[in-house]
Short mmCIF file of C-alpha atoms and ligand atoms in Angstrom, two decimals:
data_model
loop_
_atom_site.label_atom_id
_atom_site.label_comp_id
_atom_site.label_asym_id
_atom_site.label_seq_id
_atom_site.Cartn_x
_atom_site.Cartn_y
_atom_site.Cartn_z
CA MET A 1 82.92 51.04 -4.72
CA SER A 2 85.72 51.39 -7.41
CA THR A 3 88.80 49.20 -7.01
CA HIS A 4 90.81 52.37 -6.34
CA THR A 5 88.49 53.43 -3.50
CA GLU A 6 88.61 49.95 -2.04
CA LEU A 7 92.39 49.87 -2.43
CA LEU A 8 92.83 53.24 -0.71
CA GLU A 9 90.80 51.90 2.22
CA GLN A 10 93.08 48.87 2.45
CA LEU A 11 96.18 51.09 2.26
CA ARG A 12 94.86 53.29 5.07
CA ALA A 13 94.26 50.17 7.12
CA ALA A 14 97.83 49.02 6.43
CA VAL A 15 99.74 52.23 7.18
CA GLY A 16 97.31 54.61 8.87
CA THR A 17 95.23 57.33 7.18
CA ALA A 18 97.87 60.01 7.80
CA ASN A 19 100.35 57.99 5.77
CA VAL A 20 98.23 57.69 2.63
CA LEU A 21 98.65 61.03 0.83
CA THR A 22 96.27 61.71 -2.04
CA ASP A 23 96.06 65.49 -2.28
CA GLY A 24 97.85 68.70 -1.43
CA ASN A 25 101.32 69.48 -2.73
CA LEU A 26 102.90 66.11 -3.50
CA SER A 27 105.64 67.51 -5.75
CA ALA A 28 108.34 66.24 -3.37
CA TYR A 29 107.23 62.73 -4.34
CA GLU A 30 105.99 63.33 -7.89
CA GLN A 31 108.70 65.64 -9.35
CA ASP A 32 112.12 64.18 -10.06
CA TRP A 33 115.23 65.98 -8.75
CA ARG A 34 116.34 67.15 -12.19
CA LYS A 35 112.84 68.54 -12.93
CA ARG A 36 112.71 66.43 -16.07
CA GLU A 37 109.27 64.89 -15.49
CA ARG A 38 106.29 65.65 -13.21
CA GLY A 39 104.15 62.61 -12.44
CA LYS A 40 100.78 62.19 -10.76
CA SER A 41 100.21 59.38 -8.24
CA LEU A 42 97.04 57.61 -7.15
CA ALA A 43 98.51 57.96 -3.66
CA VAL A 44 101.80 58.29 -1.83
CA VAL A 45 101.98 55.61 0.87
CA ARG A 46 104.45 55.70 3.75
CA PRO A 47 104.68 52.37 5.62
CA ALA A 48 106.52 52.25 8.96
CA ASN A 49 107.82 48.67 8.81
CA THR A 50 108.40 45.65 6.62
CA ALA A 51 105.10 43.96 7.43
CA ALA A 52 103.25 47.13 6.40
CA VAL A 53 105.25 47.26 3.14
CA ALA A 54 104.22 43.67 2.45
CA ALA A 55 100.55 44.50 3.17
CA VAL A 56 100.74 47.48 0.78
CA VAL A 57 102.33 45.39 -1.96
CA ARG A 58 99.76 42.59 -1.55
CA ALA A 59 96.85 45.02 -1.71
CA CYS A 60 98.26 46.72 -4.84
CA ALA A 61 99.05 43.39 -6.49
CA ALA A 62 95.49 42.17 -5.85
CA ALA A 63 94.12 45.38 -7.39
CA GLY A 64 96.59 45.22 -10.30
CA VAL A 65 97.94 48.66 -9.32
CA SER A 66 101.62 49.50 -9.99
CA ILE A 67 104.03 50.54 -7.28
CA VAL A 68 106.97 52.97 -7.55
CA PRO A 69 109.41 52.41 -4.64
CA GLN A 70 110.93 55.71 -3.51
CA GLY A 71 113.75 56.61 -1.14
CA GLY A 72 115.17 60.16 -1.16
CA ASN A 73 114.00 60.89 -4.74
CA THR A 74 117.46 62.16 -5.69
CA GLY A 75 117.78 59.76 -8.64
CA MET A 76 119.08 61.12 -11.94
CA VAL A 77 117.18 58.99 -14.45
CA VAL A 78 113.48 59.48 -13.57
CA GLY A 79 113.12 56.12 -11.83
CA SER A 80 111.42 56.97 -8.55
CA THR A 81 108.48 59.15 -9.51
CA PRO A 82 105.05 58.07 -10.82
CA ASP A 83 104.03 58.41 -14.46
CA ALA A 84 101.33 60.97 -15.32
CA SER A 85 98.45 58.45 -15.33
CA GLY A 86 97.38 59.02 -11.71
CA THR A 87 97.10 55.24 -11.31
CA GLN A 88 100.41 54.37 -9.59
CA VAL A 89 101.16 54.16 -5.86
CA VAL A 90 104.42 55.76 -4.73
CA LEU A 91 105.70 53.59 -1.88
CA SER A 92 107.96 55.88 0.13
CA LEU A 93 110.42 54.22 2.51
CA GLN A 94 111.14 57.50 4.29
CA ARG A 95 109.47 56.38 7.56
CA MET A 96 111.64 53.23 7.68
CA ASN A 97 114.75 55.16 8.61
CA GLN A 98 116.42 53.45 11.56
CA VAL A 99 119.84 51.91 12.02
CA ARG A 100 118.77 48.48 13.29
CA ALA A 101 122.04 47.06 14.61
CA LEU A 102 125.82 47.45 14.46
CA ASP A 103 128.01 44.35 14.89
CA ALA A 104 131.57 45.51 15.65
CA ALA A 105 133.12 42.04 15.51
CA ASN A 106 131.39 41.17 12.23
CA LEU A 107 132.13 44.70 10.90
CA THR A 108 128.54 45.10 9.70
CA VAL A 109 125.67 47.52 10.18
CA THR A 110 122.02 46.57 9.60
CA VAL A 111 119.74 49.40 8.46
CA ASP A 112 116.21 50.15 7.30
CA ALA A 113 116.03 50.87 3.56
CA GLY A 114 114.78 54.41 4.18
CA CYS A 115 117.78 55.29 6.33
CA VAL A 116 119.46 58.42 4.94
CA LEU A 117 123.05 57.74 3.83
CA GLN A 118 124.51 60.53 5.97
CA VAL A 119 122.72 59.20 9.08
CA ILE A 120 124.37 55.81 8.54
CA GLN A 121 127.79 57.42 8.06
CA GLU A 122 127.43 59.55 11.22
CA THR A 123 126.01 56.74 13.37
CA CYS A 124 128.88 54.44 12.41
CA GLU A 125 131.49 57.17 12.90
CA LYS A 126 130.20 57.78 16.45
CA THR A 127 130.93 54.14 17.21
CA GLY A 128 134.41 54.31 15.62
CA PHE A 129 133.61 52.79 12.23
CA LEU A 130 133.56 54.02 8.64
CA PHE A 131 130.64 53.36 6.30
CA PRO A 132 132.40 54.52 3.14
CA LEU A 133 129.60 55.04 0.58
CA SER A 134 129.72 58.81 -0.05
CA MET A 135 128.24 61.21 -2.60
CA ALA A 136 126.97 64.78 -2.85
CA SER A 137 123.33 63.63 -2.31
CA GLU A 138 124.12 61.83 0.97
CA GLY A 139 122.05 64.25 3.01
CA SER A 140 118.85 63.07 1.32
CA CYS A 141 119.46 59.80 -0.53
CA THR A 142 118.63 56.55 1.26
CA ILE A 143 120.46 53.23 1.40
CA GLY A 144 117.47 51.61 -0.31
CA GLY A 145 117.88 53.97 -3.26
CA ASN A 146 121.65 53.53 -3.17
CA LEU A 147 121.12 49.78 -3.52
CA GLY A 148 118.26 50.24 -5.99
CA THR A 149 120.64 52.13 -8.28
CA ASN A 150 123.89 50.47 -7.15
CA ALA A 151 125.20 53.95 -6.44
CA GLY A 152 128.88 54.83 -6.66
CA GLY A 153 130.06 58.22 -5.40
CA THR A 154 133.49 59.54 -4.50
CA GLN A 155 135.15 56.61 -2.67
CA VAL A 156 134.52 53.77 -5.13
CA VAL A 157 138.19 53.63 -6.14
CA ARG A 158 138.97 52.36 -2.61
CA TYR A 159 135.79 50.78 -1.23
CA GLY A 160 133.69 49.90 -4.29
CA ASN A 161 130.05 50.81 -4.99
CA ALA A 162 126.86 50.00 -3.08
CA ARG A 163 126.86 46.44 -4.43
CA GLU A 164 130.35 45.72 -3.15
CA LEU A 165 129.45 47.09 0.28
CA CYS A 166 126.28 45.00 0.72
CA LEU A 167 126.26 41.64 2.51
CA GLY A 168 122.53 40.98 2.58
CA LEU A 169 119.03 42.33 1.96
CA GLU A 170 115.50 42.13 3.24
CA VAL A 171 113.08 42.44 0.32
CA VAL A 172 109.32 42.43 -0.22
CA THR A 173 108.66 40.57 -3.48
CA PRO A 174 106.16 41.79 -6.11
CA GLN A 175 103.71 39.23 -4.61
CA GLY A 176 104.10 40.77 -1.15
CA GLU A 177 106.22 38.00 0.41
CA ILE A 178 109.12 38.93 2.69
CA TRP A 179 112.56 37.53 1.80
CA ASP A 180 114.89 37.80 4.82
CA GLY A 181 118.42 37.67 3.41
CA LEU A 182 120.02 39.66 6.25
CA SER A 183 122.54 36.96 7.21
CA GLY A 184 125.57 39.25 7.11
CA LEU A 185 127.71 36.29 6.05
CA ARG A 186 130.73 37.08 3.89
CA LYS A 187 130.58 33.66 2.34
CA ASP A 188 127.34 31.91 1.38
CA ASN A 189 127.24 29.92 -1.85
CA THR A 190 123.73 28.47 -1.63
CA GLY A 191 122.16 29.00 -5.05
CA TYR A 192 121.64 32.13 -7.12
CA ASP A 193 122.80 35.34 -5.43
CA LEU A 194 119.40 37.02 -4.98
CA ARG A 195 121.03 39.98 -3.24
CA HIS A 196 122.97 40.89 -6.40
CA LEU A 197 119.88 40.41 -8.53
CA MET A 198 118.05 43.00 -6.44
CA ILE A 199 120.93 45.50 -6.28
CA GLY A 200 120.72 47.81 -9.29
CA SER A 201 117.22 46.58 -10.22
CA GLU A 202 115.84 50.07 -9.60
CA GLY A 203 112.66 48.94 -7.84
CA THR A 204 111.59 46.71 -10.73
CA LEU A 205 112.06 43.32 -8.98
CA GLY A 206 110.96 44.07 -5.43
CA VAL A 207 111.09 46.59 -2.57
CA ILE A 208 114.26 46.58 -0.47
CA THR A 209 113.18 47.09 3.15
CA GLY A 210 116.45 46.39 4.96
CA ALA A 211 120.14 45.88 4.26
CA ILE A 212 123.28 44.69 6.05
CA MET A 213 126.37 46.57 4.95
CA LYS A 214 130.14 46.26 5.44
CA LEU A 215 131.97 48.54 7.88
CA TYR A 216 135.63 49.57 7.98
CA PRO A 217 137.89 50.97 10.68
CA LEU A 218 137.99 54.79 10.69
CA PRO A 219 141.23 55.90 8.94
CA ALA A 220 143.92 57.36 11.24
CA THR A 221 145.11 59.89 8.65
CA GLN A 222 143.43 61.63 5.71
CA LEU A 223 145.39 63.76 3.22
CA THR A 224 143.63 65.71 0.47
CA VAL A 225 145.03 67.77 -2.38
CA PHE A 226 143.41 70.04 -4.99
CA ALA A 227 145.75 70.03 -8.00
CA ALA A 228 145.89 72.02 -11.26
CA VAL A 229 146.79 69.71 -14.19
CA PRO A 230 147.68 70.65 -17.80
CA SER A 231 145.46 68.08 -19.50
CA LEU A 232 143.29 64.98 -19.07
CA GLU A 233 146.30 62.89 -20.11
CA ALA A 234 148.17 64.43 -17.17
CA ALA A 235 145.27 63.60 -14.85
CA VAL A 236 145.41 59.97 -15.98
CA GLN A 237 149.18 59.98 -15.46
CA LEU A 238 148.67 61.41 -11.95
CA LEU A 239 146.18 58.62 -11.21
CA GLY A 240 148.83 56.07 -12.18
CA LEU A 241 151.37 57.71 -9.88
CA ALA A 242 148.82 57.86 -7.05
CA HIS A 243 148.19 54.10 -7.35
CA GLN A 244 151.95 53.51 -7.33
CA HIS A 245 152.77 55.77 -4.38
CA LEU A 246 149.63 55.41 -2.25
CA SER A 247 148.53 51.89 -3.18
CA ALA A 248 145.48 50.87 -1.07
CA GLY A 249 145.53 54.30 0.61
CA LEU A 250 144.15 55.99 -2.52
CA THR A 251 140.56 56.74 -1.46
CA GLY A 252 139.24 59.31 -3.92
CA PHE A 253 140.29 60.66 -7.31
CA GLU A 254 137.95 63.18 -8.99
CA VAL A 255 138.58 65.25 -12.11
CA MET A 256 136.90 68.63 -12.76
CA GLY A 257 136.89 70.66 -15.98
CA LYS A 258 137.55 74.40 -15.72
CA PHE A 259 134.08 75.31 -16.98
CA ALA A 260 132.45 72.98 -14.45
CA LEU A 261 134.33 74.79 -11.69
CA SER A 262 133.43 78.20 -13.14
CA LEU A 263 129.75 77.32 -12.53
CA VAL A 264 130.55 76.73 -8.85
CA SER A 265 132.22 80.15 -8.59
CA LYS A 266 129.29 81.72 -10.50
CA HIS A 267 126.46 80.22 -8.42
CA PHE A 268 128.16 79.83 -5.03
CA ALA A 269 130.25 82.99 -4.66
CA GLN A 270 131.06 82.09 -1.07
CA THR A 271 132.79 78.89 -2.24
CA ARG A 272 136.41 79.82 -2.94
CA VAL A 273 137.85 77.72 -5.78
CA PRO A 274 141.69 77.78 -5.65
CA LEU A 275 144.10 78.06 -8.62
CA GLN A 276 141.41 79.39 -10.95
CA ASP A 277 143.51 82.19 -12.39
CA ARG A 278 145.84 79.81 -14.24
CA ALA A 279 145.29 79.99 -17.98
CA ASP A 280 147.26 76.76 -18.54
CA THR A 281 144.97 74.37 -16.67
CA PRO A 282 141.86 73.01 -18.36
CA TYR A 283 141.42 70.42 -15.59
CA TYR A 284 141.73 70.04 -11.82
CA VAL A 285 141.90 66.97 -9.58
CA VAL A 286 140.84 66.30 -6.01
CA LEU A 287 142.85 63.35 -4.68
CA GLU A 288 142.56 61.79 -1.24
CA ASN A 289 144.74 59.33 0.67
CA SER A 290 143.57 57.74 3.90
CA ASP A 291 144.94 54.86 5.98
CA GLN A 292 146.05 53.64 9.36
CA GLU A 293 149.67 54.74 9.24
CA SER A 294 151.04 57.70 11.20
CA GLU A 295 150.46 61.25 9.95
CA ALA A 296 154.22 61.71 9.46
CA HIS A 297 154.57 58.59 7.29
CA ALA A 298 151.44 59.32 5.29
CA ARG A 299 152.48 62.94 4.69
CA GLU A 300 155.94 61.85 3.58
CA ARG A 301 154.48 59.49 0.96
CA PHE A 302 151.89 62.05 -0.12
CA GLU A 303 154.47 64.80 -0.56
CA ARG A 304 156.77 62.42 -2.47
CA LEU A 305 153.89 61.70 -4.85
CA LEU A 306 153.32 65.40 -5.47
CA GLU A 307 157.05 66.00 -5.94
CA VAL A 308 157.31 63.29 -8.61
CA ALA A 309 154.09 64.50 -10.26
CA MET A 310 155.46 68.03 -10.51
CA GLU A 311 158.82 66.78 -11.79
CA ARG A 312 156.93 64.88 -14.51
CA GLY A 313 154.82 67.94 -15.33
CA CYS A 314 151.48 66.27 -14.62
CA VAL A 315 150.77 68.63 -11.73
CA LEU A 316 151.35 72.36 -12.26
CA ASP A 317 150.29 73.57 -8.85
CA ALA A 318 148.54 72.14 -5.79
CA VAL A 319 146.81 73.07 -2.54
CA VAL A 320 147.24 70.44 0.19
CA ALA A 321 144.60 70.59 2.94
CA GLU A 322 146.21 71.41 6.28
CA SER A 323 143.17 70.38 8.36
CA ILE A 324 140.07 68.20 8.14
CA ASN A 325 138.00 71.36 7.60
CA GLN A 326 140.20 72.41 4.70
CA ALA A 327 139.84 68.91 3.22
CA ARG A 328 136.06 69.18 3.57
CA ALA A 329 136.17 72.58 1.84
CA LEU A 330 138.05 71.09 -1.11
CA TRP A 331 135.54 68.23 -1.37
CA HIS A 332 132.69 70.73 -1.06
CA ILE A 333 133.93 72.41 -4.26
CA ARG A 334 133.71 69.09 -6.13
CA GLU A 335 130.32 68.21 -4.69
CA SER A 336 128.90 71.62 -5.55
CA ILE A 337 129.24 71.01 -9.29
CA PRO A 338 125.92 69.15 -9.82
CA LEU A 339 124.12 71.75 -7.72
CA ALA A 340 125.74 74.58 -9.69
CA GLN A 341 124.69 72.84 -12.91
CA ALA A 342 121.10 72.67 -11.67
CA GLN A 343 121.24 76.41 -10.88
CA GLU A 344 122.59 77.07 -14.39
CA GLY A 345 119.49 75.33 -15.76
CA LEU A 346 118.23 72.13 -17.35
CA ASN A 347 121.13 70.12 -18.75
CA ILE A 348 121.88 66.94 -20.68
CA LYS A 349 123.69 64.39 -18.51
CA HIS A 350 125.89 61.49 -19.56
CA ASP A 351 127.00 59.29 -16.69
CA ILE A 352 129.46 57.17 -18.65
CA SER A 353 132.37 54.82 -17.94
CA ILE A 354 135.30 54.14 -20.26
CA ALA A 355 138.63 52.39 -19.62
CA VAL A 356 140.67 55.07 -17.76
CA SER A 357 143.49 54.87 -20.33
CA ARG A 358 141.08 55.80 -23.17
CA ILE A 359 139.24 58.69 -21.48
CA PRO A 360 141.47 61.50 -22.89
CA GLU A 361 140.97 60.27 -26.47
CA PHE A 362 137.22 59.81 -25.91
CA VAL A 363 136.89 63.38 -24.61
CA LEU A 364 139.03 64.85 -27.42
CA LEU A 365 136.94 63.23 -30.16
CA THR A 366 133.54 63.78 -28.53
CA ASP A 367 134.23 67.39 -27.54
CA ALA A 368 135.17 68.14 -31.16
CA LEU A 369 131.99 66.55 -32.55
CA LEU A 370 129.72 68.34 -30.05
CA VAL A 371 131.33 71.75 -30.49
CA GLN A 372 131.01 71.42 -34.24
CA ALA A 373 127.40 70.18 -34.20
CA PHE A 374 126.15 72.54 -31.46
CA PRO A 375 128.14 75.77 -31.56
CA GLY A 376 128.01 77.50 -28.18
CA ALA A 377 126.92 74.43 -26.23
CA ARG A 378 128.91 74.32 -23.00
CA LEU A 379 130.63 71.08 -21.93
CA VAL A 380 130.52 70.40 -18.20
CA ASN A 381 132.97 67.56 -17.83
CA TYR A 382 133.83 66.15 -14.39
CA GLY A 383 133.57 63.00 -12.29
CA HIS A 384 135.06 59.93 -10.76
CA LEU A 385 138.15 59.52 -12.96
CA GLY A 386 139.52 56.96 -10.48
CA ASP A 387 136.77 54.55 -11.61
CA GLY A 388 136.75 55.64 -15.29
CA ASN A 389 133.36 57.32 -14.69
CA LEU A 390 132.79 60.76 -16.21
CA HIS A 391 129.77 63.02 -15.82
CA TYR A 392 130.10 64.26 -19.37
CA ASN A 393 127.28 66.81 -19.31
CA VAL A 394 126.15 69.38 -21.88
CA GLN A 395 124.61 72.72 -20.94
CA ALA A 396 122.71 74.87 -23.47
CA PRO A 397 124.64 77.81 -24.98
CA ALA A 398 124.82 80.80 -22.64
CA GLY A 399 121.55 82.74 -22.70
CA ALA A 400 119.75 80.11 -24.81
CA ASP A 401 116.40 78.54 -23.85
CA ALA A 402 117.56 75.39 -22.03
CA GLU A 403 114.16 73.71 -22.34
CA ALA A 404 114.19 74.23 -26.12
CA PHE A 405 117.78 73.00 -26.31
CA LEU A 406 116.83 69.74 -24.58
CA ARG A 407 113.63 69.37 -26.60
CA ASP A 408 115.32 70.00 -29.94
CA ASP A 409 118.85 68.71 -29.42
CA GLU A 410 119.05 66.18 -26.57
CA LYS A 411 118.45 63.18 -28.83
CA SER A 412 121.22 64.11 -31.25
CA VAL A 413 123.60 65.10 -28.45
CA ASN A 414 122.98 61.70 -26.85
CA THR A 415 123.53 59.91 -30.18
CA ILE A 416 126.94 61.53 -30.61
CA VAL A 417 128.01 60.74 -27.04
CA TYR A 418 126.62 57.22 -26.73
CA ASP A 419 127.83 56.14 -30.19
CA MET A 420 131.30 57.25 -29.12
CA VAL A 421 130.85 55.37 -25.80
CA ASP A 422 130.07 52.24 -27.85
CA ARG A 423 133.15 52.85 -30.00
CA PHE A 424 135.24 52.94 -26.82
CA ASN A 425 133.49 49.85 -25.33
CA GLY A 426 132.15 51.92 -22.48
CA SER A 427 128.89 51.96 -20.50
CA ILE A 428 126.02 54.40 -21.04
CA SER A 429 125.26 54.37 -17.31
CA ALA A 430 128.10 53.97 -14.83
CA GLU A 431 126.32 54.63 -11.55
CA HIS A 432 122.93 56.39 -11.95
CA GLY A 433 121.05 53.47 -13.51
CA VAL A 434 118.57 53.52 -16.40
CA GLY A 435 115.19 54.60 -14.98
CA SER A 436 112.83 55.70 -17.72
CA LEU A 437 115.21 58.36 -19.09
CA LYS A 438 117.69 55.87 -20.55
CA ARG A 439 115.32 52.97 -21.23
CA GLU A 440 115.40 53.41 -25.03
CA LYS A 441 119.16 53.88 -24.96
CA LEU A 442 119.56 50.60 -23.02
CA ALA A 443 117.43 48.81 -25.61
CA GLN A 444 119.72 50.19 -28.35
CA HIS A 445 123.08 49.64 -26.67
CA LYS A 446 122.73 46.42 -24.65
CA SER A 447 123.13 43.07 -26.43
CA PRO A 448 119.88 41.27 -27.38
CA VAL A 449 121.05 38.25 -25.37
CA ALA A 450 121.52 40.38 -22.23
CA LEU A 451 118.16 42.12 -22.75
CA GLY A 452 116.47 38.73 -23.25
CA MET A 453 117.89 37.43 -19.96
CA MET A 454 116.77 40.58 -18.14
CA ARG A 455 113.24 40.30 -19.56
CA ALA A 456 113.09 36.62 -18.49
CA ILE A 457 114.07 37.58 -14.93
CA LYS A 458 111.50 40.41 -14.85
CA GLN A 459 108.80 38.05 -16.21
CA ALA A 460 109.66 35.40 -13.62
CA LEU A 461 109.69 37.69 -10.58
CA ASP A 462 107.08 40.30 -11.59
CA PRO A 463 104.79 38.66 -14.19
CA GLN A 464 102.08 41.27 -13.49
CA ASN A 465 104.63 44.03 -14.25
CA THR A 466 103.41 46.07 -11.30
CA MET A 467 106.87 46.79 -9.82
CA ASN A 468 108.04 50.14 -11.23
CA PRO A 469 106.90 49.27 -14.79
CA GLY A 470 108.63 51.07 -17.67
CA ARG A 471 111.87 51.50 -15.73
CA VAL A 472 115.05 49.84 -17.01
CA LEU A 473 113.14 47.64 -19.49
CA GLN A 474 110.48 48.64 -21.97
CA HIS A 475 107.01 47.29 -21.18
P1 FAD B 501 115.38 57.40 -5.29
O1 FAD B 501 115.75 58.49 -6.20
O2 FAD B 501 114.21 57.55 -4.40
O3 FAD B 501 115.18 56.05 -6.18
C1 FAD B 501 116.18 55.68 -7.11
C2 FAD B 501 115.80 54.35 -7.73
O4 FAD B 501 115.86 53.32 -6.73
C3 FAD B 501 114.38 54.29 -8.28
O5 FAD B 501 114.31 53.42 -9.38
C4 FAD B 501 113.59 53.71 -7.13
O6 FAD B 501 112.42 53.04 -7.56
C5 FAD B 501 114.59 52.74 -6.53
N1 FAD B 501 114.42 52.57 -5.09
C6 FAD B 501 114.48 53.54 -4.14
N2 FAD B 501 114.30 52.98 -2.92
C7 FAD B 501 114.13 51.64 -3.12
C8 FAD B 501 113.90 50.52 -2.27
N3 FAD B 501 113.83 50.66 -0.95
N4 FAD B 501 113.76 49.29 -2.83
C9 FAD B 501 113.86 49.13 -4.18
N5 FAD B 501 114.08 50.16 -5.04
C10 FAD B 501 114.21 51.38 -4.51
N6 FAD B 501 124.55 58.83 -7.66
C11 FAD B 501 125.72 58.12 -7.68
O7 FAD B 501 125.70 56.91 -7.90
N7 FAD B 501 126.92 58.73 -7.43
C12 FAD B 501 127.02 60.06 -7.18
O8 FAD B 501 128.11 60.57 -7.00
C13 FAD B 501 125.82 60.81 -7.13
N8 FAD B 501 125.86 62.14 -6.86
C14 FAD B 501 124.68 62.84 -6.82
C15 FAD B 501 124.72 64.21 -6.51
C16 FAD B 501 123.54 64.95 -6.44
C17 FAD B 501 123.60 66.39 -6.06
C18 FAD B 501 122.30 64.31 -6.69
C19 FAD B 501 121.01 65.08 -6.61
C20 FAD B 501 122.25 62.96 -7.01
C21 FAD B 501 123.43 62.23 -7.09
N9 FAD B 501 123.42 60.87 -7.39
C22 FAD B 501 124.59 60.15 -7.41
C23 FAD B 501 122.15 60.21 -7.77
C24 FAD B 501 121.32 59.64 -6.58
O9 FAD B 501 121.64 60.32 -5.39
C25 FAD B 501 121.60 58.16 -6.41
O10 FAD B 501 121.09 57.48 -7.53
C26 FAD B 501 120.98 57.57 -5.12
O11 FAD B 501 121.38 56.23 -4.99
C27 FAD B 501 119.46 57.62 -5.13
O12 FAD B 501 119.01 57.36 -3.82
P2 FAD B 501 117.53 57.79 -3.40
O13 FAD B 501 117.25 57.23 -2.04
O14 FAD B 501 117.33 59.23 -3.63
O15 FAD B 501 116.66 56.95 -4.44
C1 S2G B 502 128.15 63.43 -9.04
C2 S2G B 502 125.85 63.94 -9.97
C3 S2G B 502 125.06 63.85 -11.27
C4 S2G B 502 125.42 64.86 -12.31
O1 S2G B 502 128.10 64.50 -8.46
O2 S2G B 502 129.08 62.60 -8.95
O3 S2G B 502 126.76 61.66 -9.86
O4 S2G B 502 125.94 64.50 -13.37
C5 S2G B 502 127.06 63.05 -10.02
O5 S2G B 502 125.15 66.03 -12.07
ZN1 ZN B 503 128.72 60.70 -9.72
#
C-alpha cells in the first residue's frame, strides 16, 4: 500500500471518511479568492476538534506530507491553497467554528480557530460586548486566518490589528503536539512570547486551533461621515483634525479614490455613492467616531470637527449618517471596492504602509511613474489611511486583456511600486501577509539579518518544512 493510501486511511480514522475529501469539485479549497492560482490537493481534511487536528498533523508528519492550514480562504496572497503537485493536505478549520466561552469580567472571548469573524462579532454583541476586528471579508474569514495573517481591517486606528486583540492561542505544532496558551492573562512575562510568534506566521509554524481575544464595551454613540476632499493632502489634514477633535473616539478613517468609487457605481448600480458629481474631488473619506458619551455631546464634537475642516478647506462637502442604517450604507460603499475590483477583472494589488505624513508625496511620485510606464493603466487607490495603509492597486487599461497585463507587466509594476515603498521606508505588506505571491519580494526587501532570524525560527519549529512550505520564506 503506498504511503499516500496508508495516510488517507489514517486521516479517515482521525476525522471520519466524510471529512476527507479527495474528489469532486474542490475549487472552494483549491482556488484562491483572487483567482490567481489553482492548486490540487492530495486531500482536504476537516477535523472537528483540536485532538483530531493533532492526529492529522502527526499522521502527515510521519508520512512527510505537507499541510496547508485553511480558514475562510479569503486571503489575498495565495497562502491558504495547495500547490499544483497533488501531494499536500489542506487542513480546513471550518468545522471548528464555535464560540467556546465569554468572560464578561475578564473582557475576553474564547473561540475555535474556524469561527467566522462575523459570528464572533454578533455573538459578542448579543451579550453587550464589542469584538472590534472588522473587514469586508468578515462574513467568510475565520479568526484563525485573521491571526494567521495578523489581519487589520477598518477599525485598526482605534483597536489595533488581530495581534493587538489576541491574549492567547491554542496551537498544534508541526510535530502534532498541542500547546495550550489560552490563559487570557493580560500580563504574563514567562519567556518568549509564543503567541506573537504564531500570529502572522501564515500557517508556517503551526496550526492555530483556538484563541482568546479581547472584548470592549459596546459604544453608546456612533457617528459616521462620508466626506468629499480636494486632495490626499487634505485627507491627511482631516485625519490630524479628527485625532485632535475626537481623540480616542476616532474609530475608522478610510480614504477612497474617485476611480475606485466609480467601479462600485459601475458594478453595483443599486449602491448609491454620494457626492460623485463633484469635479473637484479626487478623493473621499469615510470617518467614524464612537464612544460612551451622550449622543448630544458626541454630535456636538463631530459637527465642530466638520465645521473646522470646512473652514480650513480640507472638506468640500459631507454626508453625515442620520441613522445606524445610513452609517452601514456608507461603510458598505467602502467595503464594496474590493468586490467591484474583482468584478472589473484580475488586478495587481499593493497592500502597502507608509508614514501617514508621506503618503501624498508617495502617491504623487508613484502615480506619475505608473501612468508614464503603462499608459491607460487604471489606478485604484483606497484603504486604511488612518493606519498609513493603502491598497494601491493597478487595473489593466479599459478593454485590455487583464490576464496578459498581469503576465506581461505585473513584475515591472511591482518594481516601480515597491522600490518607491523602500524609498519611503514603508512596508510591502501592511496587513495581507506574504503567502507565496510576495515571497520573492520579501526576500528582496527584508534585511538579510531579519530573513536569517526568520529562517532559524522556521528551521527550529518545522525542520521537516511540512507546515505550509513555500509561504512567507523560500524553501
Ligand atoms: P485563509 O485565507 O484561509 O488563510 C490565510 C492564511 O492564514 C494562510 O496562510 C493560511 O495558511 C493561514 N491560516 C488560516 N487558518 C489558520 C489557522 N487556523 N492556523 C494557522 N494558520 C492559518 N485582510 C485584512 O487584513 N484587512 C482587510 O481589510 C481585508 N479586507 C478584505 C476584503 C475582501 C473582500 C477579501 C476577499 C479579503 C480581505 N482581506 C483583508 C484578506 C483576508 O480576508 C484576510 O487575510 C483574512 O485574515 C483571511 O482569513 P481566512 O480565514 O480567509 O484565512
Ligand atoms: C480592503 C481588500 C484587498 C484589496 O478592503 O481593505 O484589504 O486590495 C482590502 O482588494
Ligand atoms: Zn484592507
